[in-house]
Coordinates of N, CA and C in Angstrom, one line a residue:
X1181 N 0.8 -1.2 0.0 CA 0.0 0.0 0.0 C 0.9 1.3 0.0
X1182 N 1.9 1.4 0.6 CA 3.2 2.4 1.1 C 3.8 2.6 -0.4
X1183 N 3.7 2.0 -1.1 CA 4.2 2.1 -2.4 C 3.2 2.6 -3.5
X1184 N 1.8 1.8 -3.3 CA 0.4 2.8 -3.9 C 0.5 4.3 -3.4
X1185 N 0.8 4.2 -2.5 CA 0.7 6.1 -1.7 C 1.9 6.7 -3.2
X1186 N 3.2 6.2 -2.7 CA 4.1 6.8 -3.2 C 4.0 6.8 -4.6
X1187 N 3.3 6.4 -5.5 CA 3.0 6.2 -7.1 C 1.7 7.8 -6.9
X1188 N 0.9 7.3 -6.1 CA -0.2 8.2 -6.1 C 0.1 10.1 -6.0
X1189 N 1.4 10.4 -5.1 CA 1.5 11.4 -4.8 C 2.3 11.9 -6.5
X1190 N 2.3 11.1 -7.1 CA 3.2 12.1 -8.5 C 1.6 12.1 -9.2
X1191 N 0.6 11.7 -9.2 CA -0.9 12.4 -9.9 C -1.7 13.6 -9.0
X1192 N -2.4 13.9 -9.3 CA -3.4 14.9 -9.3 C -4.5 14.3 -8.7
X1193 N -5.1 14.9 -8.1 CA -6.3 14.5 -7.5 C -7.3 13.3 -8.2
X1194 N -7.4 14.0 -9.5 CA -8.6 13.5 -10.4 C -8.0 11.9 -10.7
X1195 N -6.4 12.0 -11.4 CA -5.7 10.9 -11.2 C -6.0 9.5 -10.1
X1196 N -5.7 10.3 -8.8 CA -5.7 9.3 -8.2 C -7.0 8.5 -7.6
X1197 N -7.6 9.6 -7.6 CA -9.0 8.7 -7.4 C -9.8 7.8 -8.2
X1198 N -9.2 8.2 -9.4 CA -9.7 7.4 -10.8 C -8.8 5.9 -10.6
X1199 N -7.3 6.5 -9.8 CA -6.6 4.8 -10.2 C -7.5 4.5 -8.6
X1200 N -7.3 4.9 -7.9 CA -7.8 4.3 -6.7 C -9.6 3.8 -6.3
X1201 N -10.0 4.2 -7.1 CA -11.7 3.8 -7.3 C -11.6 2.2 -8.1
X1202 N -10.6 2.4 -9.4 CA -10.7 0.9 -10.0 C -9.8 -0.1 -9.2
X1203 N -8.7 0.3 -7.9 CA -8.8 -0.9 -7.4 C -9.2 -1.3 -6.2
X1204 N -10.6 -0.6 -5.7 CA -10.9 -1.3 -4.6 C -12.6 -1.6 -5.6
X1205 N -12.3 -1.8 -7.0 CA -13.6 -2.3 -7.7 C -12.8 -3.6 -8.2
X1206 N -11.4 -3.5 -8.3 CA -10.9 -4.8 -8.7 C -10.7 -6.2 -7.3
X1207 N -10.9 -5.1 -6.1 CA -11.2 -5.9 -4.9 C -12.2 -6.4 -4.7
X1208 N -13.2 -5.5 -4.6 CA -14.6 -6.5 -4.7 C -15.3 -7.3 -5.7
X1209 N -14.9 -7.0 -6.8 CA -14.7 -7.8 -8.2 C -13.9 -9.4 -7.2
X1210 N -13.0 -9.2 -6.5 CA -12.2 -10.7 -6.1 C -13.1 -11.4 -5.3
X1211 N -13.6 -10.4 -4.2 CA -14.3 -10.8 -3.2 C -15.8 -11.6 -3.7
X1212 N -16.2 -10.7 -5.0 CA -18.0 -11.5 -5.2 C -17.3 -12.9 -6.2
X1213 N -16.2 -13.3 -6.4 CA -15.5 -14.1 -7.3 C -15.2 -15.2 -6.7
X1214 N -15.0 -15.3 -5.4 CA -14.8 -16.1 -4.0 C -16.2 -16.8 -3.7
X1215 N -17.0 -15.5 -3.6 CA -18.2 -16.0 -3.2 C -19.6 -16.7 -4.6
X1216 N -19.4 -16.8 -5.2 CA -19.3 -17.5 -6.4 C -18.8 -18.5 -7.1
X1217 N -17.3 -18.8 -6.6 CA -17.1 -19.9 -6.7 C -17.4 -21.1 -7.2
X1218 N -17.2 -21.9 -8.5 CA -17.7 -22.9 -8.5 C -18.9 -22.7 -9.4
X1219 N -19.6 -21.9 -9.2 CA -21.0 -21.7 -9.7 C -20.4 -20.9 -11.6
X1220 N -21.5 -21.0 -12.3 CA -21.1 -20.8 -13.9 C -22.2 -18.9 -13.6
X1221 N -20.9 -17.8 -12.9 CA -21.6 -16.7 -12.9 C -20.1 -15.9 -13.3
X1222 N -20.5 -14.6 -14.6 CA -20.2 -13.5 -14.7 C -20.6 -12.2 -13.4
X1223 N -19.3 -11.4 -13.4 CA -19.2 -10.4 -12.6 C -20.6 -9.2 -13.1
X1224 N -21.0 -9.3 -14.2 CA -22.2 -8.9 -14.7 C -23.9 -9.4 -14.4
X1225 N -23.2 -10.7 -14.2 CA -24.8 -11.2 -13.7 C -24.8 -11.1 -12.5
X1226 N -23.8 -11.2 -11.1 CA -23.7 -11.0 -9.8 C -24.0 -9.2 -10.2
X1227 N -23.4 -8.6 -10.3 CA -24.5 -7.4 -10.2 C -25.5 -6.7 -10.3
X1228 N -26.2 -7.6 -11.2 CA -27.0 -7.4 -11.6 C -28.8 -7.9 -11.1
X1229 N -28.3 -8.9 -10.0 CA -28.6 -9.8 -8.8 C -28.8 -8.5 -7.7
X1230 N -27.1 -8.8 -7.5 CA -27.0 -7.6 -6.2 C -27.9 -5.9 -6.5
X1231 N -28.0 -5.4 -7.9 CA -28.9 -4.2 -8.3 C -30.2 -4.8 -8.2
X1232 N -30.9 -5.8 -8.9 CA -32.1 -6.3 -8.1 C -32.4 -6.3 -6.8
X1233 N -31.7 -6.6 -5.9 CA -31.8 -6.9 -4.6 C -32.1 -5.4 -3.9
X1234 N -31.2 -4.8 -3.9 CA -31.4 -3.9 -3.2 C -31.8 -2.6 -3.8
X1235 N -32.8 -2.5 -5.3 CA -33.2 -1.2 -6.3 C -35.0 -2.1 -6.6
X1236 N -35.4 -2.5 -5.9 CA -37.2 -3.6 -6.1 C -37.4 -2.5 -7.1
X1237 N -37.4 -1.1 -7.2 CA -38.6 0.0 -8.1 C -38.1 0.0 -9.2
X1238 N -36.6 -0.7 -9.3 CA -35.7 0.0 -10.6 C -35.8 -1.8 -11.4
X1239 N -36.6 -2.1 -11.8 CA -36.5 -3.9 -12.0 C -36.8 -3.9 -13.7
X1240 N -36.0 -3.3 -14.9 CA -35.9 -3.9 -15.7 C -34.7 -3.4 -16.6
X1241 N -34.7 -4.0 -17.4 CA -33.4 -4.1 -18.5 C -32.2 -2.9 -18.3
X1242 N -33.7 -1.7 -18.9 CA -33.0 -0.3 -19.6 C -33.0 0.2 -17.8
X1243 N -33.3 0.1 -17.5 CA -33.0 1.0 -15.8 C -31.6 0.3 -15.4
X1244 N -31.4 -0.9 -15.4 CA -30.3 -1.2 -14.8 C -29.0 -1.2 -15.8
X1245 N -29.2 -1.2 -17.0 CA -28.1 -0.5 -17.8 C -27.7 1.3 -17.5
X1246 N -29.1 1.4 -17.4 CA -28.6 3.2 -16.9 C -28.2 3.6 -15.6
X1247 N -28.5 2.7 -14.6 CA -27.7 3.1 -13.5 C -26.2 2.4 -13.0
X1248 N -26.3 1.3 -13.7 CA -25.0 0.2 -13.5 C -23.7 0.8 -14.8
X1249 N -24.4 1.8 -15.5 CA -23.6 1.9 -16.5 C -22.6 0.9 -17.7
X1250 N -24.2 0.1 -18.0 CA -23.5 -1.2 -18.4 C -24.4 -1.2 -19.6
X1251 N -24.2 -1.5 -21.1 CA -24.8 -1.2 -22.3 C -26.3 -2.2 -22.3
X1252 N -27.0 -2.3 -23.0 CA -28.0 -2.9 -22.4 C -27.7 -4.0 -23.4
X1253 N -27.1 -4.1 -24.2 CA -26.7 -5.5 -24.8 C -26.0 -6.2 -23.8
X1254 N -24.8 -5.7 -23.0 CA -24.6 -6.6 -21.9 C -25.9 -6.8 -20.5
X1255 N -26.7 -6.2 -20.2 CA -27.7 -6.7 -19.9 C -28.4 -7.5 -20.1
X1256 N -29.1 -7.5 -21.4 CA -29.7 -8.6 -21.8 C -29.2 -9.9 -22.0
X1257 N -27.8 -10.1 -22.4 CA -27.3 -11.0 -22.6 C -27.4 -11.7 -20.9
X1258 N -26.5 -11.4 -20.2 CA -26.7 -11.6 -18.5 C -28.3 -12.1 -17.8
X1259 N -29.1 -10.7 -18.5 CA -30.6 -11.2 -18.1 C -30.8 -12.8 -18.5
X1260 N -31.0 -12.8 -19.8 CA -30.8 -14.2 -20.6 C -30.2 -15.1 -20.1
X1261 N -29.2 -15.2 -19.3 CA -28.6 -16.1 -18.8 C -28.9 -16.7 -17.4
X1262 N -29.5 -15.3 -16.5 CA -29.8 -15.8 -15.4 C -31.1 -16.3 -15.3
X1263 N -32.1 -16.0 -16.4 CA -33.1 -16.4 -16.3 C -33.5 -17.9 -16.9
X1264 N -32.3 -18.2 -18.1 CA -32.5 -19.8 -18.5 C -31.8 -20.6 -17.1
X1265 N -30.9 -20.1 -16.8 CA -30.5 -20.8 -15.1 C -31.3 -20.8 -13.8
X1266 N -32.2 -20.2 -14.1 CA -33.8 -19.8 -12.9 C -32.6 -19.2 -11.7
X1267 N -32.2 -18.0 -12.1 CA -31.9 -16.9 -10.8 C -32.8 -15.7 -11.1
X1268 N -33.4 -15.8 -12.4 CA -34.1 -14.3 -11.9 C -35.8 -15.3 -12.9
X1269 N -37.2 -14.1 -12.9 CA -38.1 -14.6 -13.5 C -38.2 -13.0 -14.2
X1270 N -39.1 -13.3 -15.3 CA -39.2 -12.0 -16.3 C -40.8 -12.2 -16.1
X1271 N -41.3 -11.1 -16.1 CA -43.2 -10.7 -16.0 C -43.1 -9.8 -17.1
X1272 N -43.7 -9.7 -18.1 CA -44.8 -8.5 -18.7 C -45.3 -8.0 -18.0
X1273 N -45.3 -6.0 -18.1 CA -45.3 -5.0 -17.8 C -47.2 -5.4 -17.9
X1274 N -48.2 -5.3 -17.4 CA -49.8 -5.5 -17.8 C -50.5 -4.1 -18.2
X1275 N -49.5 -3.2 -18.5 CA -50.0 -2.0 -18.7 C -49.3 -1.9 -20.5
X1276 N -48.2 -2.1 -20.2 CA -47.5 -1.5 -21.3 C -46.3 -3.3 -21.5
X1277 N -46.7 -3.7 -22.7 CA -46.8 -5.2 -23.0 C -45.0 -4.9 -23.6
X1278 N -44.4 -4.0 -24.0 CA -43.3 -3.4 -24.1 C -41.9 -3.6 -23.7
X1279 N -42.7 -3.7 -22.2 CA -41.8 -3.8 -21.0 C -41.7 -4.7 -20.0
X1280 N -40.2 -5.5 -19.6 CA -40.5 -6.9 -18.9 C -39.8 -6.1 -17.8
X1281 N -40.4 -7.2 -16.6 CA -39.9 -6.5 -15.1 C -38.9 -7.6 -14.4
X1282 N -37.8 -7.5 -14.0 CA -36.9 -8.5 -13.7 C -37.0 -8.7 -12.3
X1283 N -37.2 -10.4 -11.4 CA -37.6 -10.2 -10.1 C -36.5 -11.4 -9.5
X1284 N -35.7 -11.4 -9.0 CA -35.0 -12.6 -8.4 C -36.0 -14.0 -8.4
X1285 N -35.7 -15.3 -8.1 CA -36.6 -16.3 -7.8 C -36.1 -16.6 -6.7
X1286 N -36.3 -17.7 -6.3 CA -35.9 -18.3 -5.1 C -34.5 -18.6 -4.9
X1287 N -33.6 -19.2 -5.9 CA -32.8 -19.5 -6.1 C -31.5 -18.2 -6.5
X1288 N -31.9 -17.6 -7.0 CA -31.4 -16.4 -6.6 C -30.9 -15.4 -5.8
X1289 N -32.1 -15.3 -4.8 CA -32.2 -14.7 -3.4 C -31.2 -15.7 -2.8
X1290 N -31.3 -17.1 -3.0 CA -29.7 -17.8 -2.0 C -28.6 -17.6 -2.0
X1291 N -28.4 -17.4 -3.8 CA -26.9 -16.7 -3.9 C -26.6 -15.3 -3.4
X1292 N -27.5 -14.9 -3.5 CA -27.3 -13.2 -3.2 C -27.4 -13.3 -1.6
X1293 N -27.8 -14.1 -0.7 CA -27.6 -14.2 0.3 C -26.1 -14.6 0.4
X1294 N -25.2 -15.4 0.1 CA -24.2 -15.8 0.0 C -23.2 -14.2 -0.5
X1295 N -23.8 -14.1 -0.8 CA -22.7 -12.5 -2.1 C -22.8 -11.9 -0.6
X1296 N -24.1 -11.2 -0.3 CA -24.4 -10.3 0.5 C -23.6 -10.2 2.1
X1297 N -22.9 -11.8 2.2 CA -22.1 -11.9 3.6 C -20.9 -11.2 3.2
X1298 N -20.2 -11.4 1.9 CA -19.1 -11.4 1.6 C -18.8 -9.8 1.2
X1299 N -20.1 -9.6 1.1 CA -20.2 -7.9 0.4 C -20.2 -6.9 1.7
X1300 N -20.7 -7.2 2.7 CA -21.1 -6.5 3.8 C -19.6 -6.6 5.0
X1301 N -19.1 -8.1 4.8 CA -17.2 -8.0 5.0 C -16.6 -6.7 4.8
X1302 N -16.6 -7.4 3.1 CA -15.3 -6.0 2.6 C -16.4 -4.6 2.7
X1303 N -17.3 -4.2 3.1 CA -17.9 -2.5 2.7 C -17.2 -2.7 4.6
X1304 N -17.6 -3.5 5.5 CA -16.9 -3.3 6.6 C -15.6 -2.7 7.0
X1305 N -14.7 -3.9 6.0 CA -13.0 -3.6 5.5 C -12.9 -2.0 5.0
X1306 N -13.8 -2.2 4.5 CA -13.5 -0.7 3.6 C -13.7 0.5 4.3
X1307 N -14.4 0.1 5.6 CA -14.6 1.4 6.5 C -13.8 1.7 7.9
X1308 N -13.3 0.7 7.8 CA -12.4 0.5 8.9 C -11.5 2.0 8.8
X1309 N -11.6 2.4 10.3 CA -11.0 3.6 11.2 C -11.7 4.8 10.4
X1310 N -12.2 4.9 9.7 CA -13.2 6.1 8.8 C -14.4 6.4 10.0
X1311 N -14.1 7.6 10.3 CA -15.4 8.1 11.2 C -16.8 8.2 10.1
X1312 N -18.1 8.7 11.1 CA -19.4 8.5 10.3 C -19.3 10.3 9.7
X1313 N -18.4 11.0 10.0 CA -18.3 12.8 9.6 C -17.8 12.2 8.3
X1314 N -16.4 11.8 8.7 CA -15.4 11.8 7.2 C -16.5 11.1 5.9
X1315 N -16.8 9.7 6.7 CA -17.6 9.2 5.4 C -19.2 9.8 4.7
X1316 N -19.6 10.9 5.5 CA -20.2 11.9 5.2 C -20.2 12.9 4.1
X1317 N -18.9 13.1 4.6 CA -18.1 14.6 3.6 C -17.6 13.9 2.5
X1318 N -16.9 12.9 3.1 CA -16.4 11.8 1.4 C -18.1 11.8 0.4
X1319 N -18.9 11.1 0.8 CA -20.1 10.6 -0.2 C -20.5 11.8 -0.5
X1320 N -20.6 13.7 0.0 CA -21.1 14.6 -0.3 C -19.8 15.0 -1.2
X1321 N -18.9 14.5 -1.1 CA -17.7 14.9 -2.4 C -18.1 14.2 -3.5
X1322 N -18.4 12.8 -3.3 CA -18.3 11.6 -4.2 C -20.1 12.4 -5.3
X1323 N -20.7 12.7 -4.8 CA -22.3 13.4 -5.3 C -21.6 14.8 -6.0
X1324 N -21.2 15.8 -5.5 CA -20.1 16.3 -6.4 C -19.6 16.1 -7.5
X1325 N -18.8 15.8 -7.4 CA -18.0 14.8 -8.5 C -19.3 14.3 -10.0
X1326 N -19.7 13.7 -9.0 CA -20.9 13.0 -10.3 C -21.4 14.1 -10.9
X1327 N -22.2 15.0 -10.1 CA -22.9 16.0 -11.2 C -21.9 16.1 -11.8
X1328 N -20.7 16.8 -11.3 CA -19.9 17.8 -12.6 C -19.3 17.1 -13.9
X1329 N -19.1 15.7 -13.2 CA -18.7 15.0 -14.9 C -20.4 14.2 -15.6
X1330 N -21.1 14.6 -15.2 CA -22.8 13.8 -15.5 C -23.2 14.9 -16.4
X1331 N -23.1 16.3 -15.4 CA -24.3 17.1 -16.6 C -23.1 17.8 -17.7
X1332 N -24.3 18.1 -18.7 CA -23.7 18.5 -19.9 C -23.9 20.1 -20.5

């Protein structure tokens, strides 16, 4: 890590949070890969699971490509996959025949129970000696941040 620091101090702010954001995604990328194990899952379909789980209002295709920032051909491809595997079920929209609604099944919910120990670990790891102020002011930086590279 003493050597991450020392790499980090020759970038710029923007730099380092950019390298340092992709490796604690390349960490939990390890961590849901552990907990998965064994099982025939992409890091796309586990989040995709884990976005179901905890977004119930946000439950289909085009919503979770727009907030996961993932193209909706890789969506669908993933949806397709978890659904011929019975982890997720698809319903038609009964209003609007257009739109399918994505719901975990049973078997689903077990793995995401499994993810969800392993996920709740490392967000623990990851808070470790962080007061509830700093990680405050951090997530009101992090909101920041977003607008000014989001709007146009």
């Amino acid at each position: 890590m003493e050597d991450m620091d020392e790499i980090l101090r020759h970038y710029g702010v923007g730099e380092s949070f950019i390298i340092s954001a992709i490796q604690v995604k390349k960490n939990y990328e390890k961590m849901c890969a552990k907990a998965i194990e064994g099982r025939d899952l992409t890091q796309n379909e586990v989040d995709i699971m884990l976005f179901l789980c905890h977004n119930e209002q946000i439950d289909t295709s085009a919503g979770i490509a727009r907030y996961r920032c993932l193209s909706k051909s890789q969506v669908c491809k993933s949806v397709d996959a978890l659904t011929r595997d019975g982890y997720l079920f698809v319903r038609q929209d009964k209003k609007d025949r257009r739109y399918q609604h994505l719901q975990l099944s049973e078997r689903g919910f077990e793995i995401i129970g499994e993810i969800e120990k392993c996920r709740r670990e490392f967000l623990d790891k990851m808070r470790e000696g962080i007061s509830e102020e700093e990680l405050e002011n951090f997530l009101n930086v992090l909101r920041k941040i977003r607008k000014n590279v989001t709007s146009s």
